[in-house]
Short mmCIF file of C-alpha atoms in Angstrom, two decimals:
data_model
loop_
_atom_site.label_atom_id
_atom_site.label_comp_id
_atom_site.label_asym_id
_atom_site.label_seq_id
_atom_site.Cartn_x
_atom_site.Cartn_y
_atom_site.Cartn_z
CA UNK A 20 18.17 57.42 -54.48
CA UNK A 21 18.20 60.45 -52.17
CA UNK A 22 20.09 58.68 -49.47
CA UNK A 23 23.38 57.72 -50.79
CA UNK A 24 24.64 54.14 -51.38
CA UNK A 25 27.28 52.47 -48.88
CA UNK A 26 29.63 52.23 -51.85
CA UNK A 27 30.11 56.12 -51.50
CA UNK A 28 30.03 55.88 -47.42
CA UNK A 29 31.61 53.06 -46.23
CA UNK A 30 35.21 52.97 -44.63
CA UNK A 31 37.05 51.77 -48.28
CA UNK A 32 38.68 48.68 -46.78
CA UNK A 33 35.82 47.33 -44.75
CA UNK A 34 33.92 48.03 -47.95
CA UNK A 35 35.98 45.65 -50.43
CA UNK A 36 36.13 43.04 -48.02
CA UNK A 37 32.04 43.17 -47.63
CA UNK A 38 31.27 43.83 -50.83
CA UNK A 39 34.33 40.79 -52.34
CA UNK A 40 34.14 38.39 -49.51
CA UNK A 41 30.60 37.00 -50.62
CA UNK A 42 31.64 36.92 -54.31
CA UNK A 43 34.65 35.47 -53.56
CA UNK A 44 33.06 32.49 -51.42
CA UNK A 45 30.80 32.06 -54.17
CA UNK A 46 33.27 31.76 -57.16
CA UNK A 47 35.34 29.30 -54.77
CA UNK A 48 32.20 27.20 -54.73
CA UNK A 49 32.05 27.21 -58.47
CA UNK A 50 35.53 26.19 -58.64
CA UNK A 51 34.91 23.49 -56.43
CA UNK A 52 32.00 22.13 -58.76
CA UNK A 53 34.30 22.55 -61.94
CA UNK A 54 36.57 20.41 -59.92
CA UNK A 55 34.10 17.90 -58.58
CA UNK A 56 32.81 17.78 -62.09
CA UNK A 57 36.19 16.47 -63.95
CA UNK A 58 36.97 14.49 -60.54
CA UNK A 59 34.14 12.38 -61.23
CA UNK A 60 34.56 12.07 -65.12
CA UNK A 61 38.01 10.69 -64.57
CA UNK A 62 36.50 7.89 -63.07
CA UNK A 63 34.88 7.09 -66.47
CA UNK A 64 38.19 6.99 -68.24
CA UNK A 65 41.21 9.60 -69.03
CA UNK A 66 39.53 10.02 -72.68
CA UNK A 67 36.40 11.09 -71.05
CA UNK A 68 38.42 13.41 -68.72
CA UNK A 69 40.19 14.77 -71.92
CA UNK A 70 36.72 15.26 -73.65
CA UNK A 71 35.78 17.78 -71.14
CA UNK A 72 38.60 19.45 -71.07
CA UNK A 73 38.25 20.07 -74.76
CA UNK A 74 35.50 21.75 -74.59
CA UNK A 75 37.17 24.01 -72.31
CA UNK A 76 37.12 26.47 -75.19
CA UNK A 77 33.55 27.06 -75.71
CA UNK A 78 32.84 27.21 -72.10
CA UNK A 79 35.53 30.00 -72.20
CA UNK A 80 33.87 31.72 -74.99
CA UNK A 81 30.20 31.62 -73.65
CA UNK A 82 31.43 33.30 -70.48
CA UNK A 83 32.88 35.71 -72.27
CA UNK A 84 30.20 36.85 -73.89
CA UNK A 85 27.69 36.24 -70.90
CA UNK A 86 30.56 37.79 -68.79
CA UNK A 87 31.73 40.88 -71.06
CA UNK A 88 28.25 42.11 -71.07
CA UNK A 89 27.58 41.56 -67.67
CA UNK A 90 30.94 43.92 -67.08
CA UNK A 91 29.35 46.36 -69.56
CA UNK A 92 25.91 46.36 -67.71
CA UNK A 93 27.43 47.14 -64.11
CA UNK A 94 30.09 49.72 -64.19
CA UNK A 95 27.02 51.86 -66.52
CA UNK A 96 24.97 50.91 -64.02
CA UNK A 97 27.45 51.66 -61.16
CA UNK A 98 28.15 54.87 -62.75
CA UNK A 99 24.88 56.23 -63.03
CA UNK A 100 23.77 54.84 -59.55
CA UNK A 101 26.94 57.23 -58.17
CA UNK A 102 25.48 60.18 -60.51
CA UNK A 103 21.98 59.15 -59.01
CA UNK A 104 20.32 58.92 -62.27
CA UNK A 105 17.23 56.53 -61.73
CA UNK A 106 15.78 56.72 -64.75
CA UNK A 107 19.21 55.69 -66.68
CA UNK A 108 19.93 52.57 -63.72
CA UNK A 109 16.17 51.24 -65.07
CA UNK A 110 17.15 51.21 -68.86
CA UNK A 111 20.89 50.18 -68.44
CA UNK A 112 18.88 47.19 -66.15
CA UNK A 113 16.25 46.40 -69.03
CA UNK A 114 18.79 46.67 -72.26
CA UNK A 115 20.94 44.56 -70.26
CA UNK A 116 18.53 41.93 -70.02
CA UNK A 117 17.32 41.80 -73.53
CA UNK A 118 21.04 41.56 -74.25
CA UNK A 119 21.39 38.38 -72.58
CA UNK A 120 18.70 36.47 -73.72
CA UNK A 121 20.31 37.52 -77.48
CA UNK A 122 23.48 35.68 -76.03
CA UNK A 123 21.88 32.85 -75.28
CA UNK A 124 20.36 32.43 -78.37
CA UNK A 125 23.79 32.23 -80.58
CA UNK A 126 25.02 29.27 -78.20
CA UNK A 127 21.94 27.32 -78.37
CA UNK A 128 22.66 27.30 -82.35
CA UNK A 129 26.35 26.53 -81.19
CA UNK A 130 24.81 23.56 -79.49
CA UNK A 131 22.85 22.20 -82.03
CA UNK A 132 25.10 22.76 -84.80
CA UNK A 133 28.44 22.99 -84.04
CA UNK A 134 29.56 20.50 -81.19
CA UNK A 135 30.85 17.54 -83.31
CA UNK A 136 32.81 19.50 -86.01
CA UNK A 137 34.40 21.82 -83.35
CA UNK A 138 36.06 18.19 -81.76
CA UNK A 139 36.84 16.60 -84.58
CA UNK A 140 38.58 20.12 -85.66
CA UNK A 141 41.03 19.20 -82.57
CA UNK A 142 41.05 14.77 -82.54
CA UNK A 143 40.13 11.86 -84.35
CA UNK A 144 39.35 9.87 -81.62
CA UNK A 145 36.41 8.83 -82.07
CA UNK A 146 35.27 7.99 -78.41
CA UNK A 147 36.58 11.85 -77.37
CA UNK A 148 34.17 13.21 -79.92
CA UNK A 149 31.51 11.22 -78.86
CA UNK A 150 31.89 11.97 -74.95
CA UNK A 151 32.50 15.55 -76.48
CA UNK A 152 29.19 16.20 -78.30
CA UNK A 153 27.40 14.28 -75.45
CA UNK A 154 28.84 17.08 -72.89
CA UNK A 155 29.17 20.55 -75.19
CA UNK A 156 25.39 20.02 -76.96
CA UNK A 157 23.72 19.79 -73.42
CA UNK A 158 26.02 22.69 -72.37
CA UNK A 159 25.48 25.01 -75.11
CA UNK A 160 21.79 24.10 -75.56
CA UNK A 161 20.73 24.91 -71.53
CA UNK A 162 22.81 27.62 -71.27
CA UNK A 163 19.71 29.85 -70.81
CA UNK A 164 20.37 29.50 -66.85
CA UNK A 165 24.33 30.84 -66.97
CA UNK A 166 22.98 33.95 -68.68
CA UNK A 167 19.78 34.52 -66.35
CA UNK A 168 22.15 33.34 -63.39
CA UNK A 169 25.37 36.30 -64.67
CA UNK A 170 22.87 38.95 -65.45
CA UNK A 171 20.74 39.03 -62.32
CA UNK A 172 23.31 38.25 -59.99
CA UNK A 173 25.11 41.16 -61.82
CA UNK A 174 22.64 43.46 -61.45
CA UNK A 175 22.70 42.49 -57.34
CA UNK A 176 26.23 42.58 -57.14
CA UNK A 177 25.93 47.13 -59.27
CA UNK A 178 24.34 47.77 -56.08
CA UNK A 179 26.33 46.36 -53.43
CA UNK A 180 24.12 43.41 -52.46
CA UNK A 181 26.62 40.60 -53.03
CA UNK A 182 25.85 38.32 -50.28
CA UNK A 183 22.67 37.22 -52.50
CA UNK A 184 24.99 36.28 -55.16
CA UNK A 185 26.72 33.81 -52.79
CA UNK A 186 23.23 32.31 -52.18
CA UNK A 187 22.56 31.96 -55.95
CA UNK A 188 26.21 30.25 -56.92
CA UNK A 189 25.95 28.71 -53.57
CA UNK A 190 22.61 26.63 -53.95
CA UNK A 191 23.69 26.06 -58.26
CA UNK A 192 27.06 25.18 -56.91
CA UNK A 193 25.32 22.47 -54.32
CA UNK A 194 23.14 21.09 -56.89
CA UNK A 195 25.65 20.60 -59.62
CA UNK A 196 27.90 18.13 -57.21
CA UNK A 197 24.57 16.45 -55.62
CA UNK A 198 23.50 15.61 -59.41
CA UNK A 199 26.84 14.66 -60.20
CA UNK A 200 27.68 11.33 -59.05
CA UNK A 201 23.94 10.52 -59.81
CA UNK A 202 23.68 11.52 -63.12
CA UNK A 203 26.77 10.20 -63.81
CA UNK A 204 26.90 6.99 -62.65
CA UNK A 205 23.40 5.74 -62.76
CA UNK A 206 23.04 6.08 -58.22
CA UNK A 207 19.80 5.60 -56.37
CA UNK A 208 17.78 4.03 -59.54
CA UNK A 209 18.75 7.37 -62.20
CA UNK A 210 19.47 6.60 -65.81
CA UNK A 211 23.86 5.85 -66.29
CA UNK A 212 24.47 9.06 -68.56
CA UNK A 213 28.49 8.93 -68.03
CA UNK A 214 29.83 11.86 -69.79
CA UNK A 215 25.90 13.50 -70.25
CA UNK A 216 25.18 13.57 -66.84
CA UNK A 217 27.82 15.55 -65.93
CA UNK A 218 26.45 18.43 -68.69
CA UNK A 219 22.73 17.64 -66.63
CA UNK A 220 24.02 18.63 -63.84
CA UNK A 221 26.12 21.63 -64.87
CA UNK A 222 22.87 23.59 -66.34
CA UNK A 223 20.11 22.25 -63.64
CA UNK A 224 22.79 24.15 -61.15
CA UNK A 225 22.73 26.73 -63.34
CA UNK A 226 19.13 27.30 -64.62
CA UNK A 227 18.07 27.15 -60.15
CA UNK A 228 20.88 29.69 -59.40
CA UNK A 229 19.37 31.70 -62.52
CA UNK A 230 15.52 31.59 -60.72
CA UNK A 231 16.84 32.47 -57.28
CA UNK A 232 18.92 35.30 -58.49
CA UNK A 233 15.52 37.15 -60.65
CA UNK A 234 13.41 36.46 -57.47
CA UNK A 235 15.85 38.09 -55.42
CA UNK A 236 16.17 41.23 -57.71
CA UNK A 237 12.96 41.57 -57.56
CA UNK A 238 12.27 41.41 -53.82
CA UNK A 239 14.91 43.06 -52.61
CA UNK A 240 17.23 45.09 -55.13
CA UNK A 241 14.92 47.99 -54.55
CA UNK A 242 17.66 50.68 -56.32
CA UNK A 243 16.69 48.81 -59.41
CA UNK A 244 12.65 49.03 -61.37
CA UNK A 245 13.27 46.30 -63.71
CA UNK A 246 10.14 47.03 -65.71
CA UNK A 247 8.11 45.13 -69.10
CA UNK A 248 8.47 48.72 -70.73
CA UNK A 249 12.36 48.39 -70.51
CA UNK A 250 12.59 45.55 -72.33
CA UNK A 251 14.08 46.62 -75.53
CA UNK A 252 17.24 48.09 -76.89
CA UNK A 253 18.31 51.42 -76.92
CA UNK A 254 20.90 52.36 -79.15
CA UNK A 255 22.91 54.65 -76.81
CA UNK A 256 22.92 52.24 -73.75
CA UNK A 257 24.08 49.68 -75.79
CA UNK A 258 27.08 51.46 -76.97
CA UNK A 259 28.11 52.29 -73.83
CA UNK A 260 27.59 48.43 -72.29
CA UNK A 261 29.38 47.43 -75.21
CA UNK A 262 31.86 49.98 -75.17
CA UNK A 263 33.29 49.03 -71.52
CA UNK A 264 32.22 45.20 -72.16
CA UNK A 265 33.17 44.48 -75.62
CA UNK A 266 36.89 44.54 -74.17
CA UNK A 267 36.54 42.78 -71.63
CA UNK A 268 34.33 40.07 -73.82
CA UNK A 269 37.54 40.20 -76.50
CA UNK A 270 39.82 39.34 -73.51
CA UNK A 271 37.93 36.48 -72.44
CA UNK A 272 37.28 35.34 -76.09
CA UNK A 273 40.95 35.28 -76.22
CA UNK A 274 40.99 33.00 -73.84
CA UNK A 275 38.93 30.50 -75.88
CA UNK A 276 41.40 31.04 -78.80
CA UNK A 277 44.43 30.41 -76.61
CA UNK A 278 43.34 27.76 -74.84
CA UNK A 279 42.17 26.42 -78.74
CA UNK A 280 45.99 27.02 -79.87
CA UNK A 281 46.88 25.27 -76.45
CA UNK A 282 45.09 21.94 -77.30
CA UNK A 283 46.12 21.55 -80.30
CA UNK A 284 50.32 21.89 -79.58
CA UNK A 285 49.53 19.83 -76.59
CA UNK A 286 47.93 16.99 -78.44
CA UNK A 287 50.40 16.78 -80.62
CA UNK A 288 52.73 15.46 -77.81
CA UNK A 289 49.61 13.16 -76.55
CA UNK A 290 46.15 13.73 -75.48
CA UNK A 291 46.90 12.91 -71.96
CA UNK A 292 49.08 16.37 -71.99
CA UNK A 293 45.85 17.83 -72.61
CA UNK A 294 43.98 16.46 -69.73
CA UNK A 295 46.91 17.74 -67.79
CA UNK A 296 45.84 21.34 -69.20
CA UNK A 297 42.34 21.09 -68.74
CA UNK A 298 43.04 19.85 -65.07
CA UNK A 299 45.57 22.72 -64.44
CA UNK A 300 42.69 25.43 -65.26
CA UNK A 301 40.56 23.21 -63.25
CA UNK A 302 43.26 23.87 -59.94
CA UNK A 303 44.07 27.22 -60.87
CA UNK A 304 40.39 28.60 -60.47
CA UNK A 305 41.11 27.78 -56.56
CA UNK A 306 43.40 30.36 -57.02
CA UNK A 307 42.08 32.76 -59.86
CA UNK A 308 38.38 32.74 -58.44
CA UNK A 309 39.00 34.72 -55.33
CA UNK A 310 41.00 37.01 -56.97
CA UNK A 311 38.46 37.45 -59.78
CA UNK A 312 35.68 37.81 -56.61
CA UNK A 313 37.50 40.60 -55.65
CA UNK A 314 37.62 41.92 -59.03
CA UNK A 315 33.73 41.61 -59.76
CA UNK A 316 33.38 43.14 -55.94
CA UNK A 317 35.84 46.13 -57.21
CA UNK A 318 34.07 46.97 -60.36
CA UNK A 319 31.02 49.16 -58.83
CA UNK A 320 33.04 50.37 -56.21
CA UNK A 321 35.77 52.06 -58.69
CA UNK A 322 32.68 53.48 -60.85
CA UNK A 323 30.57 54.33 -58.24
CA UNK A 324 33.18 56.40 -56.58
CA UNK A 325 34.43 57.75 -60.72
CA UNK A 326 30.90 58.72 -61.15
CA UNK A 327 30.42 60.65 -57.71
CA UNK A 328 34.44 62.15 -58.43
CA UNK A 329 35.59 60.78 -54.87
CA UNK A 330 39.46 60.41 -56.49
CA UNK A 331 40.18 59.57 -52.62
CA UNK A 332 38.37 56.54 -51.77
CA UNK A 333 38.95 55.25 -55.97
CA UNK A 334 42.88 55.05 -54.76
CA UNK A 335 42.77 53.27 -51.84
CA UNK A 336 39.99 50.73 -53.30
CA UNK A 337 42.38 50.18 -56.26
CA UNK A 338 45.65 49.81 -53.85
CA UNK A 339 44.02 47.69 -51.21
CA UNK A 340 42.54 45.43 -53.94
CA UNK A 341 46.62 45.14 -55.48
CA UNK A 342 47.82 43.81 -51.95
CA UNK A 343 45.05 41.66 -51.24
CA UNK A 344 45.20 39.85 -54.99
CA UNK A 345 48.99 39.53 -54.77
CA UNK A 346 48.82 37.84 -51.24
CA UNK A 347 46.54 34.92 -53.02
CA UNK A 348 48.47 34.84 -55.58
CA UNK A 349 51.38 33.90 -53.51
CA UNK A 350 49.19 31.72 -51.62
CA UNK A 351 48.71 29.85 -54.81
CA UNK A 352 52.62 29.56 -55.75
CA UNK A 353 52.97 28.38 -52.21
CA UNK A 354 50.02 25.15 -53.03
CA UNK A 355 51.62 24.43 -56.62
CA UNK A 356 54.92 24.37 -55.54
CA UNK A 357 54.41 22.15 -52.69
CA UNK A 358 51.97 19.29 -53.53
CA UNK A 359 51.38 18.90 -57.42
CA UNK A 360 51.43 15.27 -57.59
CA UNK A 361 48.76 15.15 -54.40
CA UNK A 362 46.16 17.58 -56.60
CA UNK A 363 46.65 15.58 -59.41
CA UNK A 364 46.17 11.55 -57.44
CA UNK A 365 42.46 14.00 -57.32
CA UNK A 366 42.07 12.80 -60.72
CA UNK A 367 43.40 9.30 -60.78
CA UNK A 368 46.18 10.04 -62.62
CA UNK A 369 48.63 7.75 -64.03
CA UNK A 370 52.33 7.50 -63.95
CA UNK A 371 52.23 9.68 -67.52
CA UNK A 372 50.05 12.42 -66.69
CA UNK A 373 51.79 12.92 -63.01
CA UNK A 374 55.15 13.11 -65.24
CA UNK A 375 54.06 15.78 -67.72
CA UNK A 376 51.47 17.65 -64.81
CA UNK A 377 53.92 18.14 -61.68
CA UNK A 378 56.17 19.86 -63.60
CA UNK A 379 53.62 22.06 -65.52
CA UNK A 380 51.94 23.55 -61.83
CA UNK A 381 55.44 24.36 -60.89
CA UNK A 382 56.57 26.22 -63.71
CA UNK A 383 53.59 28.11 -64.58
CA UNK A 384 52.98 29.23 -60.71
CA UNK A 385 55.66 30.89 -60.70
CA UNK A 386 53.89 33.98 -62.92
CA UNK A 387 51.19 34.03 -60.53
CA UNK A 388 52.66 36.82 -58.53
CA UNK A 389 52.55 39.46 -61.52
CA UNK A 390 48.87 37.90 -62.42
CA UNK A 391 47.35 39.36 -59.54
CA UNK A 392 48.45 42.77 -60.27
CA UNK A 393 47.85 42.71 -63.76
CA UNK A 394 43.94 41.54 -62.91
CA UNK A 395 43.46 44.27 -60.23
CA UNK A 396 44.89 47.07 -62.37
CA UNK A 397 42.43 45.77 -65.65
CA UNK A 398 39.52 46.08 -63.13
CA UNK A 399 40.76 49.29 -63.26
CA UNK A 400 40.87 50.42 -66.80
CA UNK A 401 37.36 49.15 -67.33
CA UNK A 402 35.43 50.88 -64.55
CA UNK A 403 36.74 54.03 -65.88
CA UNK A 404 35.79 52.72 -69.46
CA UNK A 405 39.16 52.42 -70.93
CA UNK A 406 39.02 48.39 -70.78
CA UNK A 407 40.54 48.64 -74.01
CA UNK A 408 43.94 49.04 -72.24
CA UNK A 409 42.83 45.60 -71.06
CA UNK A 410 41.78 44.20 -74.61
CA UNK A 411 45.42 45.50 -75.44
CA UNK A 412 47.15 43.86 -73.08
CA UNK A 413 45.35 40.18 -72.95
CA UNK A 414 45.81 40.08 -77.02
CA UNK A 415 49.19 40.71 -76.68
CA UNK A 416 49.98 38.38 -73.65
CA UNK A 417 47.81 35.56 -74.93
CA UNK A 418 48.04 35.73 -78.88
CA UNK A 419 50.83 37.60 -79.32
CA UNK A 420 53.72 35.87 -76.43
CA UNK A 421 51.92 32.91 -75.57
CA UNK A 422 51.07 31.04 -78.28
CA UNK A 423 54.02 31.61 -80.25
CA UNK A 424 56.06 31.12 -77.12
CA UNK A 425 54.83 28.00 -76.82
CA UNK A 426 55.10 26.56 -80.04
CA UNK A 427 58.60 27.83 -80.27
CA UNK A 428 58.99 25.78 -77.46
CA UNK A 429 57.07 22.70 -78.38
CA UNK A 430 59.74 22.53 -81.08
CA UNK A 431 62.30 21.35 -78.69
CA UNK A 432 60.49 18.07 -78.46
CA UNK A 433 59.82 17.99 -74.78
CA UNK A 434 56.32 18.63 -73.80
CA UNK A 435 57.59 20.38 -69.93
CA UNK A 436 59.10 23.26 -72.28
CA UNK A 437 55.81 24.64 -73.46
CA UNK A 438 54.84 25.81 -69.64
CA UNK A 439 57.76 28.28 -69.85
CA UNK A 440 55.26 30.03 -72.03
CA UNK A 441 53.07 31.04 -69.35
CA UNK A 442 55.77 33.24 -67.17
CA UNK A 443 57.18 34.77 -70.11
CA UNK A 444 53.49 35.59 -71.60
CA UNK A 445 52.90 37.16 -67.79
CA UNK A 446 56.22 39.07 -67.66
CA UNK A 447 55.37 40.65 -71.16
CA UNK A 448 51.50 41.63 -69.49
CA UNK A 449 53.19 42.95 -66.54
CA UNK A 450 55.22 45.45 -68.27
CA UNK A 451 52.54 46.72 -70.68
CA UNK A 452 50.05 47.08 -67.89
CA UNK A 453 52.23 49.12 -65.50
CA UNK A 454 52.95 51.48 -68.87
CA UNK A 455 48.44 51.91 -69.08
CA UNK A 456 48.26 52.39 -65.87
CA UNK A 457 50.65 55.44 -65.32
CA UNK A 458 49.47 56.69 -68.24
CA UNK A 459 45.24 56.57 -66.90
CA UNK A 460 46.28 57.46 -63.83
CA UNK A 461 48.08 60.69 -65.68
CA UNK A 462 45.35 61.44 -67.74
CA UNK A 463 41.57 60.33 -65.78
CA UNK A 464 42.59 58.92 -61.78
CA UNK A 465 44.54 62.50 -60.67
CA UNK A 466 41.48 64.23 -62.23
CA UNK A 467 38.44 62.73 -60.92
CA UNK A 468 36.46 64.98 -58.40
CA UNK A 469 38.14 68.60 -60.21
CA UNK A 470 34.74 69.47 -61.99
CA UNK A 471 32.92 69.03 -58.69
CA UNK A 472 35.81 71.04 -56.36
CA UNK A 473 35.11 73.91 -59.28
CA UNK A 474 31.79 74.32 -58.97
CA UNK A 475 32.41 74.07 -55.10
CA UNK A 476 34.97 76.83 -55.64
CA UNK A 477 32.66 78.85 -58.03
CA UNK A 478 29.86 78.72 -55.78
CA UNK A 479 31.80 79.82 -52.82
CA UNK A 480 32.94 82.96 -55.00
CA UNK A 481 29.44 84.02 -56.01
CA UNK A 482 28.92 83.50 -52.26
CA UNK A 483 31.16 86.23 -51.13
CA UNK A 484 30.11 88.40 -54.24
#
């Protein structure tokens, strides 16, 4: 701990790329597999394609619980790592762990208990429920490998040592579309498990990528002692995970409600508009996942550099981060705009779902420009543990705009009205996070570093005394 980490060193823009370019390759990889995954479903039939995307929900919400506490766990670990406070980066570690495996135990209930009335909440299709329960209870119930996988990698990724993470999504991410086609369709003398197999895969990716992420922690994240003794909750490190990371879990869990509300207008209109949506949020993580790399590579450089009050090098990591995620984003318009109806022929889509999903990538690209911004400046909020600015604004773009903006808009009776919700929701996030922003950087981001410059000041008083 006495020499200090490259997160407080390193020339800031050569920095984010090294620490995001790893995470970033990684969470392309996992896009790819969430693609590969409903690619090969659609081959079983659209009502299989449209179970899966159904159970988009849950996913949503067990990575935002796995995922808000994993956002908890690093910027107090980041933080304390700047303040070089070993003893604190060792409990933070432990409680974080113990946290986790407390996660995992609510969605293996969820999976035993709750699959088949959470689809029959949304259809009465029978053969959609049934693929449904066959995917969600093998989800939910293995899910102990997406929280060993998030936590350890997260722990890698508070100290700067993200090319390990793109090892561990990397080899999960290889697995998952090896087992895939297998498990799926019955190759090479496995058991046919259609709709199941995909699930298989999904969590045997998983559960490796969570085994190769503790065994590298523990032989080479030497900045962290992840010891027995640490094991167990402490009430004060807790509050503070949970205090950064129970915003950021609300925002994701929002997510799961919208995407809920989403469903259930769309199906209204027919369930092959909701395979459109679950196919859209299947694309859109080519676009979203690098930018949300960058974001998870951001995270412990804006609270390492709070923590050590270098205001400096937390500016130009926060600006560099804003041009980079906008340039993706526009990257993405560019795709959308261009070749819908080739992303969708992906999933052997028919004459109905190309009419309802070309139109649907257009018009909601076009808010991907302000979405890039409005990620970067929530990364932000929460490393300097004001994610509730970030809570704010995701409640308000998701529950408050888009959802009623799009059943406003459902009422018109064409189904290619409702994307017009997604620009206006991003417009309305836009504003509201350029408002928190001038205001944090007001009131924390022109102030970090003064306590240290006093005591500099002080001690070259006494000095001359």
């Amino acid at each position: 701990m006495e020499q200090e980490n490259k997160m407080g060193t390193m020339p800031v823009n050569k920095l984010l790329i090294t620490m995001s370019l790893p995470m970033m390759i990684s969470m392309l990889v996992q896009a790819l597999y969430n693609v590969v995954d409903s690619i090969f479903v659609s081959r079983v039939n659209e009502n299989a394609l449209t179970a899966v995307s159904l159970a988009f929900p849950i996913q949503t919400l067990m990575i935002s619980v796995a995922g808000g506490t994993c956002v908890g766990i690093n910027a107090v670990l980041s933080k304390a790592l700047g303040e070089k406070n070993q003893e604190r980066v060792n409990k933070t570690a432990g409680n974080g762990v113990v946290l986790m495996a407390i996660g995992y135990v609510i969605f293996l209930l969820v999976g035993l208990f709750a699959t088949r009335g959470f689809y029959l909440s949304q259809t009465d299709d029978a053969q959609i429920v049934q693929y449904g329960y066959d995917y969600l209870s093998v989800v939910c119930c293995f899910s102990f490998g997406m929280f060993a996988q998030l936590t350890f990698e997260r722990l890698l990724q508070s100290t700067g040592r993200t090319f390990y993470i793109m090892i561990t999504q990397g080899t999960g991410a290889i697995i998952n579309i090896i087992l895939d086609p297998i498990l799926i369709f019955g190759l090479g003398g496995a058991p046919r498990l259609g709709v199941r197999g995909a699930a298989v895969a999904t969590v045997t990716g998983q559960i490796v990528a969570g085994i190769i992420a503790f065994v590298l922690n523990a032989a080479k994240n030497d900045e962290i002692q992840l010891q027995l003794r640490e094991l167990r909750l402490r009430g004060q490190i807790v509050g503070q995970i949970y205090k950064i990371g129970v915003p950021s879990m609300v925002m994701q869990a929002i997510g799961s409600v919208m995407t809920y509300g989403m469903n259930l207008i769309l199906i209204s209109f027919t369930s092959t508009a909701t395979a459109v949506f679950g196919v859209y949020y299947k694309l859109q993580s080519f676009i979203f996942m690098p930018v949300f790399g960058m974001n998870n590579g951001l995270v412990p450089i804006l609270a390492y550099n709070y923590g050590a009050g270098k205001r400096e090098r937390f500016v130009k990591a926060l600006k560099c981060a804003v041009i980079y995620a906008m340039a993706i984003m526009f990257l993405g318009i560019l795709i959308f705009q261009t070749i819908p109806g080739k992303l969708f022929e992906l999933f052997a889509a028919s004459d109905t779902m190309l009419s309802i999903g070309i139109p649907a990538l257009r018009i909601i690209s076009i808010s991907y420009i302000f979405a890039g911004y409005n990620i970067i400046c929530g990364t932000a909020f929460q490393a300097l543990g004001n994610a509730v600015y970030s809570m704010i604004v995701s409640i308000a773009r998701q529950l408050v705009v888009l959802l009623p903006a799009a059943y406003l808009l459902s009422l018109l009776g064409n189904v290619n009205y409702v994307w017009w919700s997604f620009p206006i929701a991003e417009v309305a996030s836009l504003t509201m996070t350029t408002i928190f922003l001038l205001r944090i950087n007001k009131n924390v981001i022109r102030h970090i570093g003064e306590s240290d410059r006093e005591e500099e000041e002080k001690l070259s008083v006494d000095m001359i005394s």
